[in-house]
PDB file of C-alpha atoms in Angstrom:
ATOM      1  CA  ILE A  14      -0.306  -2.543  -6.639  1.00 92.00           C
ATOM      2  CA  GLU A  15      -3.614  -2.253  -4.821  1.00 92.00           C
ATOM      3  CA  LEU A  16      -5.230  -4.360  -7.550  1.00 92.00           C
ATOM      4  CA  CYS A  17      -2.730  -7.093  -6.559  1.00 92.00           C
ATOM      5  CA  THR A  18      -3.661  -6.903  -2.877  1.00 94.00           C
ATOM      6  CA  ASP A  19      -6.170  -9.658  -2.132  1.00 95.00           C
ATOM      7  CA  LYS A  20      -7.578  -8.077   1.021  1.00 94.00           C
ATOM      8  CA  LYS A  21     -10.330 -10.669   1.406  1.00 94.00           C
ATOM      9  CA  THR A  22      -7.864 -13.590   1.474  1.00 94.00           C
ATOM     10  CA  ILE A  23      -5.620 -11.651   3.861  1.00 96.00           C
ATOM     11  CA  CYS A  24      -8.481 -10.818   6.243  1.00 95.00           C
ATOM     12  CA  ASP A  25     -10.301 -14.145   6.098  1.00 96.00           C
ATOM     13  CA  GLY A  26      -7.307 -16.462   5.782  1.00 95.00           C
ATOM     14  CA  ILE A  27      -4.180 -14.930   7.260  1.00 96.00           C
ATOM     15  CA  TYR A  28      -5.958 -13.028  10.039  1.00 94.00           C
ATOM     16  CA  GLY A  29      -8.630 -15.714  10.467  1.00 95.00           C
ATOM     17  CA  GLY A  30     -11.497 -13.255  10.097  1.00 93.00           C
ATOM     18  CA  TYR A  31     -10.360 -11.160  13.080  1.00 93.00           C
ATOM     19  CA  CYS A  32     -10.216  -7.979  11.010  1.00 91.00           C
ATOM     20  CA  ARG A  33     -12.155  -6.186   8.311  1.00 90.00           C
ATOM     21  CA  LYS A  34     -11.014  -5.212   4.847  1.00 90.00           C
ATOM     22  CA  ALA A  35     -10.068  -1.530   4.725  1.00 89.00           C
ATOM     23  CA  ASP A  36     -10.812   0.763   1.805  1.00 87.00           C
ATOM     24  CA  THR A  37      -9.529   3.928   3.530  1.00 89.00           C
ATOM     25  CA  VAL A  38      -6.926   4.528   6.236  1.00 88.00           C
ATOM     26  CA  PHE A  39      -9.684   5.411   8.686  1.00 87.00           C
ATOM     27  CA  ASN A  40     -11.561   3.025  10.950  1.00 84.00           C
ATOM     28  CA  PRO A  41     -14.918   2.417   9.217  1.00 81.00           C
ATOM     29  CA  ASP A  42     -16.665   2.827  12.598  1.00 83.00           C
ATOM     30  CA  TRP A  43     -15.289   6.358  13.066  1.00 85.00           C
ATOM     31  CA  TYR A  44     -18.124   8.869  12.884  1.00 86.00           C
ATOM     32  CA  LEU A  45     -16.700  10.687   9.816  1.00 87.00           C
ATOM     33  CA  SER A  46     -16.104   7.408   7.990  1.00 84.00           C
ATOM     34  CA  LYS A  47     -19.782   6.585   8.284  1.00 82.00           C
ATOM     35  CA  SER A  48     -20.587   9.679   6.216  1.00 78.00           C
ATOM     36  CA  TYR A  49     -18.182   8.736   3.415  1.00 80.00           C
ATOM     37  CA  GLU A  50     -18.793   5.958   0.916  1.00 79.00           C
ATOM     38  CA  ALA A  51     -15.356   4.708  -0.038  1.00 77.00           C
ATOM     39  CA  LYS A  52     -14.939   3.020  -3.372  1.00 78.00           C
ATOM     40  CA  GLU A  53     -14.476  -0.638  -2.549  1.00 79.00           C
ATOM     41  CA  SER A  54     -11.024  -1.832  -3.487  1.00 81.00           C
ATOM     42  CA  GLU A  55     -10.880  -4.429  -6.208  1.00 86.00           C
ATOM     43  CA  PHE A  56      -8.574  -7.432  -6.457  1.00 91.00           C
ATOM     44  CA  SER A  57      -7.665  -8.372 -10.026  1.00 91.00           C
ATOM     45  CA  VAL A  58      -4.198  -9.305 -11.253  1.00 88.00           C
ATOM     46  CA  ILE A  59      -5.624  -9.257 -14.803  1.00 89.00           C
ATOM     47  CA  LYS A  60      -6.777  -5.655 -14.412  1.00 91.00           C
ATOM     48  CA  ALA A  61      -3.383  -4.786 -12.860  1.00 90.00           C
ATOM     49  CA  GLY A  62      -1.746  -6.068 -16.050  1.00 88.00           C
ATOM     50  CA  GLU A  63      -4.118  -3.981 -18.151  1.00 90.00           C
ATOM     51  CA  VAL A  64      -3.195  -0.880 -16.109  1.00 90.00           C
ATOM     52  CA  LEU A  65       0.502  -1.586 -16.724  1.00 89.00           C
ATOM     53  CA  GLU A  66      -0.124  -1.959 -20.468  1.00 90.00           C
ATOM     54  CA  GLU A  67      -2.018   1.354 -20.456  1.00 91.00           C
ATOM     55  CA  ALA A  68       1.072   2.874 -18.791  1.00 88.00           C
ATOM     56  CA  ASN A  69       3.134   1.627 -21.770  1.00 89.00           C
ATOM     57  CA  TYR A  70       4.757  -1.367 -20.100  1.00 88.00           C
ATOM     58  CA  ILE A  71       5.210  -4.403 -22.332  1.00 88.00           C
ATOM     59  CA  TYR A  72       4.514  -7.950 -21.215  1.00 87.00           C
ATOM     60  CA  ALA A  73       7.496 -10.235 -21.936  1.00 86.00           C
ATOM     61  CA  TYR A  74       5.824 -13.618 -22.336  1.00 83.00           C
ATOM     62  CA  LYS A  75       9.108 -15.524 -22.233  1.00 81.00           C
ATOM     63  CA  HIS A  76       9.787 -14.152 -18.745  1.00 84.00           C
ATOM     64  CA  ASN A  77       6.192 -13.725 -17.516  1.00 83.00           C
ATOM     65  CA  LYS A  78       7.040 -10.164 -16.480  1.00 85.00           C
ATOM     66  CA  PHE A  79       6.384  -6.621 -17.562  1.00 86.00           C
ATOM     67  CA  ARG A  80       9.227  -4.489 -18.855  1.00 86.00           C
ATOM     68  CA  SER A  81       9.699  -0.922 -19.960  1.00 82.00           C
ATOM     69  CA  LYS A  82      10.456   0.058 -23.539  1.00 81.00           C
ATOM     70  CA  ASN A  83      14.121   0.118 -22.418  1.00 82.00           C
ATOM     71  CA  PHE A  84      13.822  -3.632 -21.738  1.00 82.00           C
ATOM     72  CA  GLU A  85      14.119  -3.130 -17.967  1.00 84.00           C
ATOM     73  CA  PHE A  86      11.855  -5.394 -15.939  1.00 87.00           C
ATOM     74  CA  LEU A  87       9.445  -3.837 -13.484  1.00 85.00           C
ATOM     75  CA  LYS A  88      11.394  -4.728 -10.328  1.00 90.00           C
ATOM     76  CA  LEU A  89      10.169  -4.108  -6.801  1.00 94.00           C
ATOM     77  CA  LYS A  90      12.012  -4.588  -3.512  1.00 97.00           C
ATOM     78  CA  PHE A  91       9.374  -5.421  -0.890  1.00 97.00           C
ATOM     79  CA  ILE A  92      10.414  -5.478   2.768  1.00 97.00           C
ATOM     80  CA  VAL A  93       8.644  -6.764   5.854  1.00 98.00           C
ATOM     81  CA  ASN A  94       9.527  -7.243   9.514  1.00 97.00           C
ATOM     82  CA  GLU A  95      10.277 -10.965   9.897  1.00 97.00           C
ATOM     83  CA  GLU A  96       9.175 -10.946  13.541  1.00 95.00           C
ATOM     84  CA  ASN A  97       5.421 -10.885  12.809  1.00 93.00           C
ATOM     85  CA  LYS A  98       3.986 -14.031  11.192  1.00 95.00           C
ATOM     86  CA  GLN A  99       0.770 -12.390   9.923  1.00 95.00           C
ATOM     87  CA  ARG A 100       2.697  -9.575   8.263  1.00 96.00           C
ATOM     88  CA  VAL A 101       5.154 -12.020   6.689  1.00 97.00           C
ATOM     89  CA  ASP A 102       2.277 -14.160   5.411  1.00 97.00           C
ATOM     90  CA  THR A 103       0.511 -11.026   4.126  1.00 97.00           C
ATOM     91  CA  ALA A 104       3.680  -9.911   2.321  1.00 97.00           C
ATOM     92  CA  LYS A 105       4.027 -13.401   0.788  1.00 97.00           C
ATOM     93  CA  GLN A 106       0.413 -13.245  -0.473  1.00 96.00           C
ATOM     94  CA  ILE A 107       0.902  -9.784  -1.979  1.00 96.00           C
ATOM     95  CA  THR A 108       4.227 -10.856  -3.528  1.00 96.00           C
ATOM     96  CA  LYS A 109       2.568 -13.907  -5.077  1.00 95.00           C
ATOM     97  CA  ASN A 110      -0.180 -11.739  -6.586  1.00 93.00           C
ATOM     98  CA  LEU A 111       2.262  -9.087  -7.813  1.00 93.00           C
ATOM     99  CA  ARG A 112       4.254 -11.800  -9.576  1.00 92.00           C
ATOM    100  CA  GLN A 113       1.058 -13.159 -11.147  1.00 90.00           C
ATOM    101  CA  ALA A 114       0.462  -9.671 -12.525  1.00 89.00           C
ATOM    102  CA  GLY A 115       3.947  -9.534 -14.072  1.00 90.00           C
ATOM    103  CA  PHE A 116       6.023  -7.701 -11.470  1.00 90.00           C
ATOM    104  CA  ASP A 117       9.550  -8.894 -10.676  1.00 92.00           C
ATOM    105  CA  VAL A 118       9.343  -8.776  -6.864  1.00 95.00           C
ATOM    106  CA  SER A 119      11.995  -9.617  -4.304  1.00 96.00           C
ATOM    107  CA  LEU A 120      10.569 -10.070  -0.816  1.00 98.00           C
ATOM    108  CA  GLN A 121      13.023  -9.446   1.992  1.00 98.00           C
ATOM    109  CA  LYS A 122      12.084 -10.535   5.512  1.00 98.00           C
ATOM    110  CA  LEU A 123      14.243  -8.458   7.846  1.00 98.00           C
ATOM    111  CA  PRO A 124      14.861  -8.415  11.608  1.00 98.00           C
ATOM    112  CA  PHE A 125      13.129  -5.389  13.113  1.00 96.00           C
ATOM    113  CA  ASN A 126      16.244  -3.216  13.481  1.00 97.00           C
ATOM    114  CA  GLU A 127      17.208  -3.811   9.810  1.00 97.00           C
ATOM    115  CA  TYR A 128      13.599  -3.316   8.691  1.00 95.00           C
ATOM    116  CA  GLU A 129      13.338  -0.037  10.614  1.00 92.00           C
ATOM    117  CA  TYR A 130      16.652   1.186   9.154  1.00 94.00           C
ATOM    118  CA  ALA A 131      15.584   0.249   5.603  1.00 94.00           C
ATOM    119  CA  VAL A 132      12.246   2.061   5.959  1.00 91.00           C
ATOM    120  CA  LYS A 133      13.788   5.207   7.453  1.00 88.00           C
ATOM    121  CA  ASN A 134      16.437   5.336   4.731  1.00 89.00           C
ATOM    122  CA  GLY A 135      14.239   4.490   1.739  1.00 88.00           C
ATOM    123  CA  HIS A 136      15.857   1.135   0.954  1.00 94.00           C
ATOM    124  CA  TYR A 137      12.683  -0.364  -0.499  1.00 94.00           C
ATOM    125  CA  ASP A 138      10.045   0.066  -3.161  1.00 93.00           C
ATOM    126  CA  LEU A 139       7.251  -1.289  -0.953  1.00 94.00           C
ATOM    127  CA  TYR A 140       7.082  -2.037   2.724  1.00 94.00           C
ATOM    128  CA  LEU A 141       4.409  -3.634   4.841  1.00 95.00           C
ATOM    129  CA  GLY A 142       3.735  -2.093   8.211  1.00 92.00           C
ATOM    130  CA  GLU A 143       1.063  -1.796  10.821  1.00 89.00           C
ATOM    131  CA  VAL A 144      -0.216   1.354  12.465  1.00 86.00           C
ATOM    132  CA  VAL A 145      -2.766   1.772  15.209  1.00 85.00           C
ATOM    133  CA  LEU A 146      -4.247   5.242  14.892  1.00 84.00           C
ATOM    134  CA  SER A 147      -5.338   7.344  17.839  1.00 84.00           C
ATOM    135  CA  PRO A 148      -9.106   7.551  18.483  1.00 86.00           C
ATOM    136  CA  GLY A 149      -9.078  10.951  16.732  1.00 86.00           C
ATOM    137  CA  MET A 150      -7.635   9.292  13.579  1.00 89.00           C
ATOM    138  CA  ASP A 151      -4.642  11.683  13.559  1.00 89.00           C
ATOM    139  CA  LEU A 152      -2.557  11.088  10.413  1.00 89.00           C
ATOM    140  CA  SER A 153       0.048  13.762  11.072  1.00 87.00           C
ATOM    141  CA  VAL A 154       2.613  11.025  11.877  1.00 85.00           C
ATOM    142  CA  PHE A 155       2.457  10.199   8.149  1.00 86.00           C
ATOM    143  CA  PHE A 156       2.244  13.656   6.624  1.00 86.00           C
ATOM    144  CA  SER A 157       4.439  15.883   8.794  1.00 82.00           C
ATOM    145  CA  GLU A 158       7.849  16.171   7.150  1.00 76.00           C
ATOM    146  CA  ASN A 159       9.563  14.737  10.244  1.00 75.00           C
ATOM    147  CA  GLY A 160       6.608  12.583  11.224  1.00 71.00           C
ATOM    148  CA  GLU A 161       7.386   9.314  12.925  1.00 74.00           C
ATOM    149  CA  LEU A 162       5.809   7.346  10.040  1.00 73.00           C
ATOM    150  CA  SER A 163       6.461   9.724   7.146  1.00 73.00           C
ATOM    151  CA  ALA A 164       8.947   7.424   5.358  1.00 72.00           C
ATOM    152  CA  GLY A 165       7.749   7.070   1.785  1.00 68.00           C
ATOM    153  CA  VAL A 166       4.499   8.860   2.566  1.00 73.00           C
ATOM    154  CA  GLY A 167       5.433  12.370   3.683  1.00 62.00           C
ATOM    155  CA  ALA A 168       7.147  13.046   0.368  1.00 65.00           C
ATOM    156  CA  ASN A 169       3.743  12.983  -1.320  1.00 70.00           C
ATOM    157  CA  ARG A 170       2.996  16.661  -0.765  1.00 84.00           C
ATOM    158  CA  THR A 171      -0.302  16.505  -2.662  1.00 89.00           C
ATOM    159  CA  THR A 172      -1.751  14.134  -0.076  1.00 88.00           C
ATOM    160  CA  ALA A 173      -0.017  15.845   2.839  1.00 89.00           C
ATOM    161  CA  ASP A 174      -1.395  19.228   1.803  1.00 91.00           C
ATOM    162  CA  ALA A 175      -4.873  17.743   1.419  1.00 93.00           C
ATOM    163  CA  TYR A 176      -4.614  16.221   4.897  1.00 91.00           C
ATOM    164  CA  PHE A 177      -3.572  19.481   6.550  1.00 93.00           C
ATOM    165  CA  ASP A 178      -6.281  21.314   4.585  1.00 95.00           C
ATOM    166  CA  PHE A 179      -8.772  18.782   5.987  1.00 94.00           C
ATOM    167  CA  VAL A 180      -7.469  19.302   9.535  1.00 93.00           C
ATOM    168  CA  SER A 181      -7.716  23.085   9.168  1.00 95.00           C
ATOM    169  CA  GLY A 182     -11.239  22.833   7.755  1.00 95.00           C
ATOM    170  CA  THR A 183     -10.288  24.123   4.299  1.00 95.00           C
ATOM    171  CA  VAL A 184     -11.421  20.888   2.611  1.00 94.00           C
ATOM    172  CA  ASP A 185     -13.933  18.300   3.759  1.00 93.00           C
ATOM    173  CA  PHE A 186     -13.426  14.650   4.692  1.00 92.00           C
ATOM    174  CA  SER A 187     -14.657  13.433   1.332  1.00 92.00           C
ATOM    175  CA  THR A 188     -12.191  15.620  -0.602  1.00 93.00           C
ATOM    176  CA  PHE A 189      -9.251  14.410   1.479  1.00 92.00           C
ATOM    177  CA  ASN A 190     -10.265  10.759   0.950  1.00 91.00           C
ATOM    178  CA  GLN A 191     -10.586  11.329  -2.791  1.00 92.00           C
ATOM    179  CA  VAL A 192      -7.029  12.702  -2.893  1.00 92.00           C
ATOM    180  CA  MET A 193      -5.792   9.698  -0.834  1.00 90.00           C
ATOM    181  CA  ALA A 194      -7.584   7.295  -3.163  1.00 88.00           C
ATOM    182  CA  HIS A 195      -6.039   8.936  -6.223  1.00 87.00           C
ATOM    183  CA  GLU A 196      -2.470   9.368  -4.930  1.00 87.00           C
ATOM    184  CA  LYS A 197      -2.267   6.121  -2.898  1.00 87.00           C
ATOM    185  CA  PRO A 198       0.772   6.858  -0.730  1.00 87.00           C
ATOM    186  CA  ILE A 199      -0.677   4.210   1.611  1.00 88.00           C
ATOM    187  CA  ILE A 200      -2.618   1.128   0.616  1.00 91.00           C
ATOM    188  CA  PRO A 201      -4.783   0.171   3.578  1.00 91.00           C
ATOM    189  CA  ILE A 202      -5.380  -3.549   3.928  1.00 93.00           C
ATOM    190  CA  CYS A 203      -7.325  -4.208   7.115  1.00 92.00           C
TER     191      CYS A 203
END
């Protein structure tokens, strides 16, 4: 999915250059971020298709979509809050690129109360949101089991454990970021 996220077009076009592409969830100007060289995210719908083929999905040329060996198409329900034009435009761009890669994506633009309900109750495969982190870059809202923003993220105990190990000093910043990059419970955009 991250391979289908054209962060440069989103930052330069949709946000008019008023943001920077993000390769981690942390602000790149944060003092710890300056000590960590994040692997730059790549945009390639072709490579995304290759990853799906490696995962044993089959491209159905007649339908221009990937399917499983059970002939089920790779369907995704993508939700976004309809009340924010940049987020809607970002979701449209990502949807377009996911479709180019062979995903069967339905984009649902929801009023905020319906969007919030859908996120809290897991009625999505992907959702687009926006979070402004505290100056201390506290991610506990994502990784605490009852965290305010834990929907779809907190269930990933591997990343949550790595985060709390980082906070306690058991693992370093680099190790936590490597776990985040591997597990990808969040795909930072900008």
